[in-house]
PDB file of C-alpha atoms and ligand atoms in Angstrom:
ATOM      1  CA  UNK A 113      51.530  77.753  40.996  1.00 92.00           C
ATOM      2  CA  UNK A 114      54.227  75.628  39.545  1.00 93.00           C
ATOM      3  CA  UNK A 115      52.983  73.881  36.663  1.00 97.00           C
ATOM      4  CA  UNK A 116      55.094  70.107  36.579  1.00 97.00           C
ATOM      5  CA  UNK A 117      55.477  69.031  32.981  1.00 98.00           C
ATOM      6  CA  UNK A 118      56.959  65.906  32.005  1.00 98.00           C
ATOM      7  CA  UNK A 119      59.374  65.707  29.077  1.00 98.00           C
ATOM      8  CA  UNK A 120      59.614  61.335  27.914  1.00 98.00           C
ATOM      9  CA  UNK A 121      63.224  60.580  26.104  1.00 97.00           C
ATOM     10  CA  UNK A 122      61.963  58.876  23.262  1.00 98.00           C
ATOM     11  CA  UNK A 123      64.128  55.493  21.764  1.00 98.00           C
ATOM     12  CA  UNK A 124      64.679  56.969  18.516  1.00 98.00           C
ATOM     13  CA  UNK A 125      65.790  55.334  15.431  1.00 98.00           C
ATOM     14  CA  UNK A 126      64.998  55.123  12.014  1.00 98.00           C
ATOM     15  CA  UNK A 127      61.600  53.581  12.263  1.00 98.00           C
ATOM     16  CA  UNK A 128      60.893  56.585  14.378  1.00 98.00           C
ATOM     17  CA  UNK A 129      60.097  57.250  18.184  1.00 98.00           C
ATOM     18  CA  UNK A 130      58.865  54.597  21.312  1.00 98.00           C
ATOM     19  CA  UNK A 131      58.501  55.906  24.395  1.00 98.00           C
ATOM     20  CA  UNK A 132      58.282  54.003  27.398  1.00 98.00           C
ATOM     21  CA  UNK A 133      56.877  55.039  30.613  1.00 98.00           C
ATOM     22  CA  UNK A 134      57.580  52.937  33.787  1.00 98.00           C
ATOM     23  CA  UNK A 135      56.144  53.578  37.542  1.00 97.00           C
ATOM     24  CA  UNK A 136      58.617  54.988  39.869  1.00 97.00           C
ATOM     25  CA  UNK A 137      61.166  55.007  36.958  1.00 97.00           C
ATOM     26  CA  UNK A 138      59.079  57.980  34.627  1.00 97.00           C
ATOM     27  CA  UNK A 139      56.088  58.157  36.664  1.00 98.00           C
ATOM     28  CA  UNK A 140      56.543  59.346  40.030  1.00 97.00           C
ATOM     29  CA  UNK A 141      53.546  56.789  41.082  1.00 98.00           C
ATOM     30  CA  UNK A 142      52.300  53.229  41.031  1.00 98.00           C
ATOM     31  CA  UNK A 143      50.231  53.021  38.078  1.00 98.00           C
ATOM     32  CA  UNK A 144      46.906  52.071  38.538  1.00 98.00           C
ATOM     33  CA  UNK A 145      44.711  52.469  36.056  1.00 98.00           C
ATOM     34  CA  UNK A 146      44.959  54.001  32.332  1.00 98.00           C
ATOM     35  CA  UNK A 147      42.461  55.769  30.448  1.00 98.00           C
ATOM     36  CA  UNK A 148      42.058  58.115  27.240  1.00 98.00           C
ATOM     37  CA  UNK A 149      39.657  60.171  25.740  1.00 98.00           C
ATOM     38  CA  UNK A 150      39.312  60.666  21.800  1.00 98.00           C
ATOM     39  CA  UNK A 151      36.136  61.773  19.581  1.00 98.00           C
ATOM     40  CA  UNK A 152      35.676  64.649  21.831  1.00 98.00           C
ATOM     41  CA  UNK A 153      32.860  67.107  20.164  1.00 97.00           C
ATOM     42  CA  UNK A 154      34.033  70.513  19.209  1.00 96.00           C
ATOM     43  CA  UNK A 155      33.980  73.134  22.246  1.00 96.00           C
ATOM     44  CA  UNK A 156      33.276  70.263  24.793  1.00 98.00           C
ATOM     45  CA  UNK A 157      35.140  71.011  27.869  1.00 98.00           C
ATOM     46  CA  UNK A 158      35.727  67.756  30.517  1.00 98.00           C
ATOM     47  CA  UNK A 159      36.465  67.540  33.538  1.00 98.00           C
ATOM     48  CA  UNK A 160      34.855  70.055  36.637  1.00 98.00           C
ATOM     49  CA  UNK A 161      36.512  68.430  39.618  1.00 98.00           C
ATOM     50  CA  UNK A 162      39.267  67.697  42.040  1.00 98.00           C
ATOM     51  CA  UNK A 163      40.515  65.178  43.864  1.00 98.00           C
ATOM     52  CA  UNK A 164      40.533  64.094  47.134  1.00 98.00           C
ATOM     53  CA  UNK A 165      44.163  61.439  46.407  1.00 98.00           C
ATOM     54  CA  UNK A 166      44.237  61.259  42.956  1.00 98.00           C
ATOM     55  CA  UNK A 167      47.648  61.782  41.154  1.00 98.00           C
ATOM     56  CA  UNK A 168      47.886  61.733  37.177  1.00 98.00           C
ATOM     57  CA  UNK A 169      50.017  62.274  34.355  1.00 98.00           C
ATOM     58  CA  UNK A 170      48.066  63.808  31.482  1.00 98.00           C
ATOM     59  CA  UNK A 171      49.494  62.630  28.029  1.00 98.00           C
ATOM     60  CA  UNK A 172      48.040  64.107  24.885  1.00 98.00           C
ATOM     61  CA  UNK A 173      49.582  61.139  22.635  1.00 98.00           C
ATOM     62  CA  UNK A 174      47.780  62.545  19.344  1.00 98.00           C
ATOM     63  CA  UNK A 175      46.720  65.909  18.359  1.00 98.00           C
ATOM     64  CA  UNK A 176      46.165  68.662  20.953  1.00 98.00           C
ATOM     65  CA  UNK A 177      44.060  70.042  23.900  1.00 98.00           C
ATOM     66  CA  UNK A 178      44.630  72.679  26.623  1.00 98.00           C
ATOM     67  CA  UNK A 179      44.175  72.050  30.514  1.00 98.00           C
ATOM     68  CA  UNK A 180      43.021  74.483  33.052  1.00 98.00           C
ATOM     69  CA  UNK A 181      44.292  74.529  36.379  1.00 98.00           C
ATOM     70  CA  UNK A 182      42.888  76.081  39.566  1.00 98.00           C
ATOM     71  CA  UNK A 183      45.004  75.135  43.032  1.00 98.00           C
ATOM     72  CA  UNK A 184      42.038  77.066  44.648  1.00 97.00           C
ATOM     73  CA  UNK A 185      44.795  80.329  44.471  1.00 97.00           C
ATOM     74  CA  UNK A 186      45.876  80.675  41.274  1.00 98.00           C
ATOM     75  CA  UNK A 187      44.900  79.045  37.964  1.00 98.00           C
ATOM     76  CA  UNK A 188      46.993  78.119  35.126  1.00 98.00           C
ATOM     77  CA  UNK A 189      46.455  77.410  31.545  1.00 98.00           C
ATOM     78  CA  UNK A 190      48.278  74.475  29.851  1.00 98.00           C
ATOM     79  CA  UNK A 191      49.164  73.573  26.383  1.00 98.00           C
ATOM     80  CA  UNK A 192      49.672  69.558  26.063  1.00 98.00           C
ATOM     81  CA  UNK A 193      50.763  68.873  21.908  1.00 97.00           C
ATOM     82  CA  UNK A 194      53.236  66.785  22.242  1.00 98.00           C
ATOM     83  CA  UNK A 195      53.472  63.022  23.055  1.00 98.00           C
ATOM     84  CA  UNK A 196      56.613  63.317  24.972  1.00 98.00           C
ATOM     85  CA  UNK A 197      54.698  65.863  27.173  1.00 98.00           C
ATOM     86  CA  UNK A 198      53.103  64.053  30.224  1.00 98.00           C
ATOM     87  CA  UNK A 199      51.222  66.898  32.997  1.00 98.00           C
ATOM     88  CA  UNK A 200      51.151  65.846  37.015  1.00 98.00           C
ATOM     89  CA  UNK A 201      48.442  66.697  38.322  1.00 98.00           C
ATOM     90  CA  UNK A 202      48.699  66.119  42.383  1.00 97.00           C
ATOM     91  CA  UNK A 203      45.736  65.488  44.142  1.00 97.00           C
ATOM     92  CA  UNK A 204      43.189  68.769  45.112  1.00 97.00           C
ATOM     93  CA  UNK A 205      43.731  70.294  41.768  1.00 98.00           C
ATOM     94  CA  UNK A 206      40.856  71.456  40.432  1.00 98.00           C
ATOM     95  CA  UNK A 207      40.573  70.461  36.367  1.00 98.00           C
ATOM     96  CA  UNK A 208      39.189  71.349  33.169  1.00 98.00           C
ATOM     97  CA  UNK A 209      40.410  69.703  29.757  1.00 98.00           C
ATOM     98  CA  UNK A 210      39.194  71.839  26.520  1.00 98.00           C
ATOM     99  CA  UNK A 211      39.775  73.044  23.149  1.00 98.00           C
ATOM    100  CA  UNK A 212      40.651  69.646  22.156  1.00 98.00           C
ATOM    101  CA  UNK A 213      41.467  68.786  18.211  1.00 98.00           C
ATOM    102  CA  UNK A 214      39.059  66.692  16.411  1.00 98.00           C
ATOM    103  CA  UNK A 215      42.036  64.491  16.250  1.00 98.00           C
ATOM    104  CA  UNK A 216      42.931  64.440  20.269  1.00 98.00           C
ATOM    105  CA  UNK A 217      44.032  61.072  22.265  1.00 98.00           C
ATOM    106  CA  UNK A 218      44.381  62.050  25.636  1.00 98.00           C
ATOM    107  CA  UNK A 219      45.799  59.535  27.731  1.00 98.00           C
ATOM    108  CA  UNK A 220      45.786  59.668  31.426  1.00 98.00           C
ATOM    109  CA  UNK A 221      48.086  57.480  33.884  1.00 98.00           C
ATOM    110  CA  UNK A 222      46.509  57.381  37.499  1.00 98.00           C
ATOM    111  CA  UNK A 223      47.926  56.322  40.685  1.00 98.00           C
ATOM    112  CA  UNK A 224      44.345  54.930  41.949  1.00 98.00           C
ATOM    113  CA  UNK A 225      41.677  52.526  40.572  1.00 98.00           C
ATOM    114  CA  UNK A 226      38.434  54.421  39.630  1.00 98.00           C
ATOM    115  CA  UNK A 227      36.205  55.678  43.393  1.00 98.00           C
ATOM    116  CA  UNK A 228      33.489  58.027  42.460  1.00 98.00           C
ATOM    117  CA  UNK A 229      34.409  59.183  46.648  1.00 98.00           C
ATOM    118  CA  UNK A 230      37.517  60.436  45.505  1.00 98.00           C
ATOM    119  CA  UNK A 231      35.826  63.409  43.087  1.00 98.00           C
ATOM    120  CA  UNK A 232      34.911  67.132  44.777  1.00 98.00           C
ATOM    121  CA  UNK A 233      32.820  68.527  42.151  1.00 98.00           C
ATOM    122  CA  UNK A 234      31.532  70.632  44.385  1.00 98.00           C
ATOM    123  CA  UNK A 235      33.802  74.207  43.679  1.00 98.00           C
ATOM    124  CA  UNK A 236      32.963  75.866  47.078  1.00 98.00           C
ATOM    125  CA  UNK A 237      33.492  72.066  48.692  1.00 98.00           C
ATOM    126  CA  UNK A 238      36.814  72.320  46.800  1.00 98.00           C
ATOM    127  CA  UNK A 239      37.894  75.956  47.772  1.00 98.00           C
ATOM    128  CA  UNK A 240      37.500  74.836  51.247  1.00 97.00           C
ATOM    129  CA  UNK A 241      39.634  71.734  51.312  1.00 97.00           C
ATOM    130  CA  UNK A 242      42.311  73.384  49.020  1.00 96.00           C
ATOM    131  CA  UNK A 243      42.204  76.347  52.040  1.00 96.00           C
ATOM    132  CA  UNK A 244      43.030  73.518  54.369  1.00 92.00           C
TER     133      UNK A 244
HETATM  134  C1  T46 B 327      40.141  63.384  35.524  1.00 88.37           C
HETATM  135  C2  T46 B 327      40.070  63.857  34.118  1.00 88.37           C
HETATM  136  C3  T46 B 327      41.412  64.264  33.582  1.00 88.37           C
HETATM  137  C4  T46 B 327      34.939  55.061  34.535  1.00 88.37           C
HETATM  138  O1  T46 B 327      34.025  54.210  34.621  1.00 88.37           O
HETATM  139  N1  T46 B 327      36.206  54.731  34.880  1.00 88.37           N
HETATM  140  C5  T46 B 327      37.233  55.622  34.805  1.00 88.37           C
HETATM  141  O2  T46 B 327      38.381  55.245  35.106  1.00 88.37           O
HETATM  142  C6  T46 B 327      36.959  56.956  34.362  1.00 88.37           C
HETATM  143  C7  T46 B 327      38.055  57.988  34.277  1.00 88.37           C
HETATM  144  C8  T46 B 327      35.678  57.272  34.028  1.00 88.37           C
HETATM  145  N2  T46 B 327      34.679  56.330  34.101  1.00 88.37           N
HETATM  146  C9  T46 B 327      33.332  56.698  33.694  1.00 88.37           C
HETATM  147  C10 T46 B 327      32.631  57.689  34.612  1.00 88.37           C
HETATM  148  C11 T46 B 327      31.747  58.471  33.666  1.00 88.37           C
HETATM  149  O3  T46 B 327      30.520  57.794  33.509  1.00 88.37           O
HETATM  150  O4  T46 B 327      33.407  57.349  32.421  1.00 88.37           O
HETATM  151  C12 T46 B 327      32.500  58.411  32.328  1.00 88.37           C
HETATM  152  C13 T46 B 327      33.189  59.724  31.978  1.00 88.37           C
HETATM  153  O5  T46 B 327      34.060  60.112  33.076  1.00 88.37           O
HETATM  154  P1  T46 B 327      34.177  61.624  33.597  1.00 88.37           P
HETATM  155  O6  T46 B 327      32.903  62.342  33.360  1.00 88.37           O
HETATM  156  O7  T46 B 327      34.681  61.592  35.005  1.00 88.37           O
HETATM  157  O8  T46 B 327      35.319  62.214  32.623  1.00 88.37           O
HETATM  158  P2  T46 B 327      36.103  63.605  32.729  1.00 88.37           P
HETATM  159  O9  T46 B 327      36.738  63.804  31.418  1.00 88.37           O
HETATM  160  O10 T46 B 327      35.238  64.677  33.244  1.00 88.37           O
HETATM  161  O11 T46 B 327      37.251  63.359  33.831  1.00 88.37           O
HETATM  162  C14 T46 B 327      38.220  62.364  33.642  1.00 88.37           C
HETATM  163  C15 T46 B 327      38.469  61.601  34.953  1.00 88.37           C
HETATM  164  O12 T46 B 327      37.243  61.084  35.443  1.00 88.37           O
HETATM  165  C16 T46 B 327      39.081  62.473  36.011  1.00 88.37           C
HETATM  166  O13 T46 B 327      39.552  61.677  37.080  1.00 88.37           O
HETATM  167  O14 T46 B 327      40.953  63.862  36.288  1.00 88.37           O
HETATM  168  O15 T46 B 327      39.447  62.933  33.210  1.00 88.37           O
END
C-alpha cells in the first residue's frame, strides 16, 4: 500500500512559519468541510470506518498522533507530528486515529459535506467493497 503524505512549503520569515493550503492548488480536492479533534483522552482510539467517497487530508497541526491504515490488503501505520505533514486518505480506506498527545489538534480537510450514508463501519461490509 502506498502511503501519500503531504509535505506544505511553509512562508517562512522571521515571525516564523504560515502555511497555506488551497483546493486543487495543495489539496488535490474541493474542500468541503473542515474539522479537528483536540482534548482526546489518553489511549482513546477514533475512527472504525471507511468510506464509501470520502477523500481527506489528515493534518496533525499541534502535537502528535499515529493513523492506522487497512486498504482491506495490507495495513499501514502512520506517524503525523508535523504541521507541514497533511495524509490523503482516498475513499474505502479503512481508519483508526490513536496514541494521540494530550496536546494533539488534528485537523482534517474533506472533499464532502458530512452524510452519515457515506460511513461502512461495518469491517466485513468493508472487506467486501474494498474486494470489489
Ligand atoms: C474520519 C475521521 C478521520 C459531525 O456532526 N460532523 C462532522 O463533520 C464530523 C466529522 C462529525 N460529526 C459528529 C458525528 C459524531 O456524533 O461528531 C461526532 C464524532 O464523529 P465521529 O465519531 O465520526 O469521529 P471519528 O473521529 O471516529 O471520525 C472522524 C470522521 O467522522 C471521519 O470521517 O475519517 O475522523
Amino acid at each position: 500500500m502506498q502511503v501519500v503524505k503531504y509535505i506544505f512549503q511553509p512562508h517562512s520569515d522571521e515571525r516564523g512559519q504560515l502555511i497555506a493550503l488551497e483546493e486543487f492548488v495543495d489539496i488535490p480536492f474541493k474542500i468541503k468541510r473542515v474539522y479537528y479533534m483536540y482534548d482526546t483522552a489518553k489511549g482513546v482510539r477514533r475512527g472504525y470506518h471507511a468510506h464509501r467517497q470520502l477523500e481527506q487530508i489528515l493534518i496533525c497541526i499541534h502535537g502528535k498522533c499515529k493513523v492506522h491504515l487497512d486498504n482491506g490488503k495490507e495495513t499501514k501505520e502512520v506517524f503525523l507530528e508535523k504541521p507541514y505533514e497533511g495524509l490523503y486518505i482516498a475513499s474505502c480506506m479503512w481508519r483508526e486515529m490513536y496514541d494521540f498527545s494530550e496536546d494533539a489538534v488534528l485537523m482534517v480537510l474533506a472533499s464532502e459535506l458530512y452524510n452519515e450514508e457515506d460511513y461502512i463501519r461495518d469491517y466485513d461490509e468493508f472487506l467486501r467493497i474494498a474486494a470489489q
